mmCIF file of C-alpha atoms in Angstrom:
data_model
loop_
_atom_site.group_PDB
_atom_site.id
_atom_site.type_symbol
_atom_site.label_atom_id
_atom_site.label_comp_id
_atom_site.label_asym_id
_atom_site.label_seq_id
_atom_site.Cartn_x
_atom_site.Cartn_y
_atom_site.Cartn_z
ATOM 1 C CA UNK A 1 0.000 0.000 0.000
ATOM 2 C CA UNK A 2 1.104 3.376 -0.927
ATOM 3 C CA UNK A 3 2.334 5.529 2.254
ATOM 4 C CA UNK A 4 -0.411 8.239 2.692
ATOM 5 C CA UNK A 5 2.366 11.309 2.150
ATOM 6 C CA UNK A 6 2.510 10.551 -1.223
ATOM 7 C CA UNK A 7 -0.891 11.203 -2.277
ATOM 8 C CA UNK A 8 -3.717 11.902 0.198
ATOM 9 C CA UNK A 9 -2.865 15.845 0.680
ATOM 10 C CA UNK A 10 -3.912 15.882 -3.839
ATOM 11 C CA UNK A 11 -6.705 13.244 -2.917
ATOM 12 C CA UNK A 12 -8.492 15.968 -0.613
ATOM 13 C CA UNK A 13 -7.632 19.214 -2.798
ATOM 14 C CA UNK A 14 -10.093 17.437 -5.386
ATOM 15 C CA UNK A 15 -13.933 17.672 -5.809
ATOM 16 C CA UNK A 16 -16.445 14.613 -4.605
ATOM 17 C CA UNK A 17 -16.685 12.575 -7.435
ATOM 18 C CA UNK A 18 -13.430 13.922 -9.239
ATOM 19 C CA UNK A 19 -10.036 11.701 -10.171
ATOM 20 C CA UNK A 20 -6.672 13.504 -11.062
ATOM 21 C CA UNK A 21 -3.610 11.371 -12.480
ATOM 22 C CA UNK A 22 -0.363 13.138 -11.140
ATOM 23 C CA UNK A 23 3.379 12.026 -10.465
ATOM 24 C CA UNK A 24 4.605 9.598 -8.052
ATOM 25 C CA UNK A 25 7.840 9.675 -6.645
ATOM 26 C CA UNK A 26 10.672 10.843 -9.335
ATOM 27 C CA UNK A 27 8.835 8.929 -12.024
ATOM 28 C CA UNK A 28 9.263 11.395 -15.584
ATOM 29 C CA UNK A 29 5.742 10.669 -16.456
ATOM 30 C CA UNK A 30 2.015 11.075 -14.477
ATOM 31 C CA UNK A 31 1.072 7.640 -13.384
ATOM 32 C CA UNK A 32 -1.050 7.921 -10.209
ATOM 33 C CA UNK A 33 -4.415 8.329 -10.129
ATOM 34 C CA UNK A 34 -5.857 10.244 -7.221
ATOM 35 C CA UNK A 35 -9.813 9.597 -6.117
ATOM 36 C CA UNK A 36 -11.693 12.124 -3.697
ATOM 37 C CA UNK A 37 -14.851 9.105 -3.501
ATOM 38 C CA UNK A 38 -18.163 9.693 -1.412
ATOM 39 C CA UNK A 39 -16.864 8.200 1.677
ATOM 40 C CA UNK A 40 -12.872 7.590 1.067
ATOM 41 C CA UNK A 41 -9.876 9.301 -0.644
ATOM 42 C CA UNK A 42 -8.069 6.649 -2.629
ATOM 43 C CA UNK A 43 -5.082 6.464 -5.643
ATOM 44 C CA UNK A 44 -3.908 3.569 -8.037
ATOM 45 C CA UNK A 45 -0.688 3.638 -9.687
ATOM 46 C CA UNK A 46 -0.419 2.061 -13.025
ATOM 47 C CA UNK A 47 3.160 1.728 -12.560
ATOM 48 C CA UNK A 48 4.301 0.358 -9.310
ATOM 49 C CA UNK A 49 0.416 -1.825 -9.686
ATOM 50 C CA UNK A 50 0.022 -0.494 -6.021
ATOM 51 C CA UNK A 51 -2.887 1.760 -4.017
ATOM 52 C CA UNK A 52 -4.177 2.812 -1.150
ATOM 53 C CA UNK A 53 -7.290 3.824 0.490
ATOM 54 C CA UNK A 54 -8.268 6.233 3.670
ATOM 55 C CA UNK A 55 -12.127 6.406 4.391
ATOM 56 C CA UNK A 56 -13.795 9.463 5.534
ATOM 57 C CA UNK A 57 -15.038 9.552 9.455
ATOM 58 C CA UNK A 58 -18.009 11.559 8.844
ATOM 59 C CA UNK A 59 -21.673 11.420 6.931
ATOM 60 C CA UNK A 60 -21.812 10.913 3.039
ATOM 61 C CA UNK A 61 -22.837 14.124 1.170
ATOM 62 C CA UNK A 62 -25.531 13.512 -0.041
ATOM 63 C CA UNK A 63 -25.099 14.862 -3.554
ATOM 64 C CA UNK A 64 -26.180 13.008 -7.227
ATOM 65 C CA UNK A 65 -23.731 11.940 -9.336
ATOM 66 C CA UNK A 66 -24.023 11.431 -12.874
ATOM 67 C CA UNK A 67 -21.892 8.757 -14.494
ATOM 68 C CA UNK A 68 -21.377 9.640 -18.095
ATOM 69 C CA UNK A 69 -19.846 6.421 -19.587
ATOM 70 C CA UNK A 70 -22.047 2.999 -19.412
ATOM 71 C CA UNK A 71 -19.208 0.677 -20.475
ATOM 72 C CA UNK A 72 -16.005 1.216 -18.463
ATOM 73 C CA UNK A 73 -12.532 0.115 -17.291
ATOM 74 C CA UNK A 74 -12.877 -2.087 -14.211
ATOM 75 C CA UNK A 75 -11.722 0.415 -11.344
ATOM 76 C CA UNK A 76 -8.447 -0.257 -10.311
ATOM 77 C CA UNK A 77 -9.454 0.150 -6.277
ATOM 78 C CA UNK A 78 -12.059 -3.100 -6.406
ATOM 79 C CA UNK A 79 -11.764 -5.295 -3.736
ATOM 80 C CA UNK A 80 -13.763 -8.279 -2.215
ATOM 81 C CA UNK A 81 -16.928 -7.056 0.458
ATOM 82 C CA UNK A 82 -15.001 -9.488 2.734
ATOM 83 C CA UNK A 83 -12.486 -6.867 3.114
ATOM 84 C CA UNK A 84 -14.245 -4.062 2.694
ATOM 85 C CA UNK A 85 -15.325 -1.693 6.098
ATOM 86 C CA UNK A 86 -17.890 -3.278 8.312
ATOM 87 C CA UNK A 87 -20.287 -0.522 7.297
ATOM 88 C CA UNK A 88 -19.938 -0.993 4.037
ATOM 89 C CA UNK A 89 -20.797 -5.062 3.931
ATOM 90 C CA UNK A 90 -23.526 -3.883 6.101
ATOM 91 C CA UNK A 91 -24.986 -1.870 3.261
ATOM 92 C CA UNK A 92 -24.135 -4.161 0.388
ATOM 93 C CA UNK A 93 -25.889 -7.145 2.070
ATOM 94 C CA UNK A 94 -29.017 -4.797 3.524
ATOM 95 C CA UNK A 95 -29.578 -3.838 -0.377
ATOM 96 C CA UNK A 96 -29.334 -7.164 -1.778
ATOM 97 C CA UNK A 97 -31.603 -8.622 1.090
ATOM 98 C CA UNK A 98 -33.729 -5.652 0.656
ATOM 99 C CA UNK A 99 -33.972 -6.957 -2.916
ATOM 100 C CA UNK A 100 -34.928 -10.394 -2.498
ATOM 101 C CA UNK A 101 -31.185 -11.993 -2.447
ATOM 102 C CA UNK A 102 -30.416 -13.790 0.367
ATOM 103 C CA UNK A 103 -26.813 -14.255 1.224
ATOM 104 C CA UNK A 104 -26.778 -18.202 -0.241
ATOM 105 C CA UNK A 105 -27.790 -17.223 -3.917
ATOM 106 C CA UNK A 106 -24.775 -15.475 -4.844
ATOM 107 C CA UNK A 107 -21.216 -17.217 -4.716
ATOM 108 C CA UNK A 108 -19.507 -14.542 -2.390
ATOM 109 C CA UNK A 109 -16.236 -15.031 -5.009
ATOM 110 C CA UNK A 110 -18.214 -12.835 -7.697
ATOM 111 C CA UNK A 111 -19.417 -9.869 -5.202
ATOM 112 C CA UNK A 112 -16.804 -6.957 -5.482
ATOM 113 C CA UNK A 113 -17.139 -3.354 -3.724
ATOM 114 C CA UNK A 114 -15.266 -0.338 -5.541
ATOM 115 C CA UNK A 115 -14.417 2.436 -3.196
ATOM 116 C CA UNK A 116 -14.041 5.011 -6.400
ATOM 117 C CA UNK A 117 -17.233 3.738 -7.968
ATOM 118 C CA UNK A 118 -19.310 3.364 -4.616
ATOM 119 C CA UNK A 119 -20.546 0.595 -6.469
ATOM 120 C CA UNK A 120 -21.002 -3.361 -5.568
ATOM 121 C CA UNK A 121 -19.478 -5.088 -8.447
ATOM 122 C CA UNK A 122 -20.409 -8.707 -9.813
ATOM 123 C CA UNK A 123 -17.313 -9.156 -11.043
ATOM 124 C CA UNK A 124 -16.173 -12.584 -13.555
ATOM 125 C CA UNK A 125 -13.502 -13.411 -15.988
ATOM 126 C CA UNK A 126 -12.719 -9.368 -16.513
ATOM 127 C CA UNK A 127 -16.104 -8.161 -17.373
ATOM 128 C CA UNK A 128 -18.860 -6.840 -14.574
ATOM 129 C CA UNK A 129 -21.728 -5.279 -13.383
ATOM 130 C CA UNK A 130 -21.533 -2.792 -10.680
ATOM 131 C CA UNK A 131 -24.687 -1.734 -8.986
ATOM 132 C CA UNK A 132 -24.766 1.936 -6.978
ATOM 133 C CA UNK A 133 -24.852 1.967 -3.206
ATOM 134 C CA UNK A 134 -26.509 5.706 -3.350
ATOM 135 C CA UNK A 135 -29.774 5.851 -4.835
ATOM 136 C CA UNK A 136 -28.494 9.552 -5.873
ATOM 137 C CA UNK A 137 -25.824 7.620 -8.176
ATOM 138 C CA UNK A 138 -27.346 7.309 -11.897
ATOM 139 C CA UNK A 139 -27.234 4.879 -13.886
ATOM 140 C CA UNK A 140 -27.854 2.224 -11.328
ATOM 141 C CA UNK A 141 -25.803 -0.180 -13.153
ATOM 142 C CA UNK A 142 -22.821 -0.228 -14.973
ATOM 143 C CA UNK A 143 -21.148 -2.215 -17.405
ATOM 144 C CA UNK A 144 -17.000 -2.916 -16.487
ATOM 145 C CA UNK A 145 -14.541 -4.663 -18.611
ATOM 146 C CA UNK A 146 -14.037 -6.356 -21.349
ATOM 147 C CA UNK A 147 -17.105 -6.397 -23.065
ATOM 148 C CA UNK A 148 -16.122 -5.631 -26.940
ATOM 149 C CA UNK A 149 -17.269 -8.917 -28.781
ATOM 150 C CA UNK A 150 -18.966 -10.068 -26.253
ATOM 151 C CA UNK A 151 -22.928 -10.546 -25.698
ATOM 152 C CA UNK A 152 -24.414 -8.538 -23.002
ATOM 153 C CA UNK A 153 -25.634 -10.997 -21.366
ATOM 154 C CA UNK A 154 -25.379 -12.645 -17.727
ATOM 155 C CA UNK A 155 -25.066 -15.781 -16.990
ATOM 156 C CA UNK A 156 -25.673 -17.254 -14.095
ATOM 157 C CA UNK A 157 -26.145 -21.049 -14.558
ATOM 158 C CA UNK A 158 -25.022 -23.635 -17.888
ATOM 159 C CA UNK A 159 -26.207 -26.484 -19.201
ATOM 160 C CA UNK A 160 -25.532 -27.873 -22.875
ATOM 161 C CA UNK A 161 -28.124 -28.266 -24.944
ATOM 162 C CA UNK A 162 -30.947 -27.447 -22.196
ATOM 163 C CA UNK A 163 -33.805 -25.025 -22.263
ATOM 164 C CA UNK A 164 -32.993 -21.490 -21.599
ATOM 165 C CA UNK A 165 -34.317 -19.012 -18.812
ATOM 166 C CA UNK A 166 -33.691 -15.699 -19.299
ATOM 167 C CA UNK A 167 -34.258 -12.473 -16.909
ATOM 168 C CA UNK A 168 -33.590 -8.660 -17.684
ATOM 169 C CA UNK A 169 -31.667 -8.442 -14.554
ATOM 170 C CA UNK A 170 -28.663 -10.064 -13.451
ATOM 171 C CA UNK A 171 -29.986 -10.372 -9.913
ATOM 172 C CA UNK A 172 -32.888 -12.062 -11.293
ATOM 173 C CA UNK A 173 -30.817 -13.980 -12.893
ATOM 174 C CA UNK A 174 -28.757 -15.261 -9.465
ATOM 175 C CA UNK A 175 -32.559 -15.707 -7.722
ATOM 176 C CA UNK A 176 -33.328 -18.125 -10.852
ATOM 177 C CA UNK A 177 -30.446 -20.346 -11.267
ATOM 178 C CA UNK A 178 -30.191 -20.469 -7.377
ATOM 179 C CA UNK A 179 -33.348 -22.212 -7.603
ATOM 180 C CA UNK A 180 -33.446 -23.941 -10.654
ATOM 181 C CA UNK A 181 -29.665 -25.554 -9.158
ATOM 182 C CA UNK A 182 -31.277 -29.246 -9.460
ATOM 183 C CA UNK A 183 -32.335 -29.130 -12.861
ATOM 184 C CA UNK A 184 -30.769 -28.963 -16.519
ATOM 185 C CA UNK A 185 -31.598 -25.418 -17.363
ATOM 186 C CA UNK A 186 -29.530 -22.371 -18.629
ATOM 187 C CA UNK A 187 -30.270 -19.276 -17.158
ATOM 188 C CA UNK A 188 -28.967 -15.812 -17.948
ATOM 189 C CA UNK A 189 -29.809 -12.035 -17.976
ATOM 190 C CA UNK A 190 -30.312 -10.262 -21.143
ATOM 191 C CA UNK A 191 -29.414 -6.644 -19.386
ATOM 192 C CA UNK A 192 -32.683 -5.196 -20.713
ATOM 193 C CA UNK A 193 -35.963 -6.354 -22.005
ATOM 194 C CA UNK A 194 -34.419 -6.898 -25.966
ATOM 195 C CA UNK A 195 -32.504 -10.146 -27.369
ATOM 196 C CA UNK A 196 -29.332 -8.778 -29.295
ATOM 197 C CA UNK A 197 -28.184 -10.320 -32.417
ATOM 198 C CA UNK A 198 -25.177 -11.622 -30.457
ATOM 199 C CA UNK A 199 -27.781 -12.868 -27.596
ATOM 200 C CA UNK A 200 -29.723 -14.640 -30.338
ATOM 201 C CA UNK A 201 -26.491 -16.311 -32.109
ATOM 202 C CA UNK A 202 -25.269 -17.550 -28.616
ATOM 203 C CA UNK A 203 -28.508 -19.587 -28.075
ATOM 204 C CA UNK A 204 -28.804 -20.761 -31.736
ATOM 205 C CA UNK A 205 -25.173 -21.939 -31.253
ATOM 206 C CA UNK A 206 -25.892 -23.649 -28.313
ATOM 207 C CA UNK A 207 -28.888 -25.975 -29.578
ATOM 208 C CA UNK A 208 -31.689 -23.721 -27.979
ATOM 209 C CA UNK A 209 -35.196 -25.418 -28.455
ATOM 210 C CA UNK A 210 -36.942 -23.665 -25.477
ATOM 211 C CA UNK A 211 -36.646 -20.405 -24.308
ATOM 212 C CA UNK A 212 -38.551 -19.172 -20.772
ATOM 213 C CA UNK A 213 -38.794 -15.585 -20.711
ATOM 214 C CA UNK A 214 -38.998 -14.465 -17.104
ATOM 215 C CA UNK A 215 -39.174 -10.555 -17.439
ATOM 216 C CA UNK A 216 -40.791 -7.997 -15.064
ATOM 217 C CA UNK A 217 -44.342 -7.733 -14.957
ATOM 218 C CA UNK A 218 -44.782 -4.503 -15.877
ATOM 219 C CA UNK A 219 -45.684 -2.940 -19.301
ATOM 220 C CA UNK A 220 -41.967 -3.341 -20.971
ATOM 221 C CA UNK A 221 -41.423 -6.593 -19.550
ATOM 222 C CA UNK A 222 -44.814 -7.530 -21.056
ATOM 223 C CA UNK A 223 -43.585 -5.503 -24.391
ATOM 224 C CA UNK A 224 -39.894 -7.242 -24.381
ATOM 225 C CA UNK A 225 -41.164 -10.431 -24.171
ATOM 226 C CA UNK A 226 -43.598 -10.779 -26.634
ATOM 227 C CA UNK A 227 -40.742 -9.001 -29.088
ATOM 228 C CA UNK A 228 -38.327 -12.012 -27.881
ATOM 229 C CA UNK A 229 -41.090 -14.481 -28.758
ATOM 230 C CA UNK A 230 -41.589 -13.442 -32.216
ATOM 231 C CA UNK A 231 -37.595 -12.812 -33.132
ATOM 232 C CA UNK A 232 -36.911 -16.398 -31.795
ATOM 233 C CA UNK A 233 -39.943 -18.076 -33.316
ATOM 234 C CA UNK A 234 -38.692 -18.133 -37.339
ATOM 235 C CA UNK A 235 -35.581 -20.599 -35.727
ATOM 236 C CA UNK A 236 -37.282 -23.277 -34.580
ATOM 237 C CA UNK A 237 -37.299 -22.767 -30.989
ATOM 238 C CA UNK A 238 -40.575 -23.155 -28.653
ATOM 239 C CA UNK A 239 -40.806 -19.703 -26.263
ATOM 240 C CA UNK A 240 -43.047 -19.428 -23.191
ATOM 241 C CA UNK A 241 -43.695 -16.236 -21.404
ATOM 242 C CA UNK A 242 -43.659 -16.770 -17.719
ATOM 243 C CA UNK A 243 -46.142 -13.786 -16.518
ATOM 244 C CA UNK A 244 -45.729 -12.462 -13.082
ATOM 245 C CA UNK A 245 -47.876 -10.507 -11.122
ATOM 246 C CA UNK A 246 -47.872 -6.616 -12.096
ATOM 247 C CA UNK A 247 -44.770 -4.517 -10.444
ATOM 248 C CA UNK A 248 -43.057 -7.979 -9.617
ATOM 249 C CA UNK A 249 -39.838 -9.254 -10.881
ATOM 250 C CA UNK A 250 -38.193 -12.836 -9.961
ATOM 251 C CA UNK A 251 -36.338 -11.560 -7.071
ATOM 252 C CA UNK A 252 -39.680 -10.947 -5.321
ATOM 253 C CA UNK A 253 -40.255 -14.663 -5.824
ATOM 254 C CA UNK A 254 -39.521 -17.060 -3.341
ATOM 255 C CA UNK A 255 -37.591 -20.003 -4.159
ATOM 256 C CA UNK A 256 -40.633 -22.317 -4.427
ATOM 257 C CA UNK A 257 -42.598 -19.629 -6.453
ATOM 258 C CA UNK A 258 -40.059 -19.860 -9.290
ATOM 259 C CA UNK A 259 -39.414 -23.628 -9.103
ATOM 260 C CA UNK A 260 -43.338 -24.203 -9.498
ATOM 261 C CA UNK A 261 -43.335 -21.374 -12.654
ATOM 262 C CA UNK A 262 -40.926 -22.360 -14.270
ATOM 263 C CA UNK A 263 -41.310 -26.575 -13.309
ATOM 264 C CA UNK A 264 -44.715 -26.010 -14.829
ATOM 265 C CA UNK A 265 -43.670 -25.387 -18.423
ATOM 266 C CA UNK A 266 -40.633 -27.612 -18.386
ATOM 267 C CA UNK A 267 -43.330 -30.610 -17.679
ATOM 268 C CA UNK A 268 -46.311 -29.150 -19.675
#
């Protein structure tokens, strides 16, 4: 960890929200990059591949903040909730019980916490999602990483050749394969309520012959999945909407409530 002399005094000359790269050390080129964060000063240097992090003692400002890119670098400060501040796992695990994810459903390896970003990362082979602590912090989720050629998609549980679940959410997502662990199913998030050519070419590649569309039950996830249906349905493959009650999504389904959903049109 970087000693605190070298960096913090820049750290806390900068705006909440703002980053500055400056020098570090005698090196002839800037190479550290300086964070004044919501609740922590922190810095990175992309030389020496070291950091360091002091949180704040007092009350977040409560201020919005805008992020302005949707696909980004994965911050350089993540690290694993394990390690993060006591207060912090406390609000990481209050929001994703508050959203219908018990601690069981979601391998602990994948859940990240970025002190720059304020943001819980899922986090898996270099690309993620990070989801804002702040409800003041817009977008709500991000996309991290290497995502160029990839489908923006998330998945959460494989099986060759089976039928496919899919979500808009990646929490959703987690919730479903969590309780569809016993049976040969894929399930995945399509990141939205639309199938994207890549989306469509990964399930045609992978033998797809029934697709379960689990979206929101509200007027787009009504919308989205009746647009799925019909852009799947010239390829052979047998689609069945899985309606949920209006304003719910999977992940305020309990276990048993998906099981019998989605059991019921694996056997019908």
């Amino acid at each position: 960890m970087l000693p605190k002399e070298d960096w913090l005094a820049q750290a806390q000359h900068l705006c909440i929200g703002q980053k500055k790269r400056i020098r570090h050390n005698h090196e002839r080129t800037l190479a550290l990059d300086v964070y004044n964060n919501d609740d922590s000063w922190s810095c990175y240097c992309h030389r020496c591949k070291e950091g360091g992090t002091v949180w704040k003692q007092h009350q977040h400002i409560r201020v919005a903040r805008v992020e302005p890119d949707r696909v980004q670098p994965v911050p350089a400060d993540v690290l694993r909730i394990r390690d993060a501040p006591r207060y912090i796992q406390q609000q990481i695990w209050n929001l994703l019980v508050k959203k219908g994810i018990a601690p069981e459903i979601i391998n602990e390896e994948l859940l990240w916490y970025s002190p720059s970003a304020n943001r819980l990362l899922l986090l898996f082979q270099g690309r993620a999602l990070g989801r804002s602590l702040s409800e003041l912090q817009l977008p709500k989720w991000l996309m991290y990483g290497q995502w160029q050629n990839h489908p923006r998609i998330w998945l959460t549980k494989y099986s060759p050749c089976a039928p496919v679940v899919i979500t808009e959410d990646a929490l959703s997502a987690h919730k479903v394969g969590f309780a569809m662990k016993s049976n040969c199913v894929t399930v995945l998030a399509t990141l939205g309520t639309r199938l994207t050519d890549k989306a469509l070419t990964l399930l045609l590649e992978n033998s797809c012959k029934h697709l379960l569309i689990m979206y929101d039950g509200d007027s787009a996830g009504k919308n989205g999945a009746h647009a799925v249906k019909q852009r799947v349905s010239p390829f052979g493959i047998t689609c069945s909407i899985l309606e949920l009650p209006y304003g719910y999504d999977p992940k305020d389904c309990s276990i048993a409530q998906i099981q019998a959903l989605i059991g019921d049109k694996l056997n019908g």
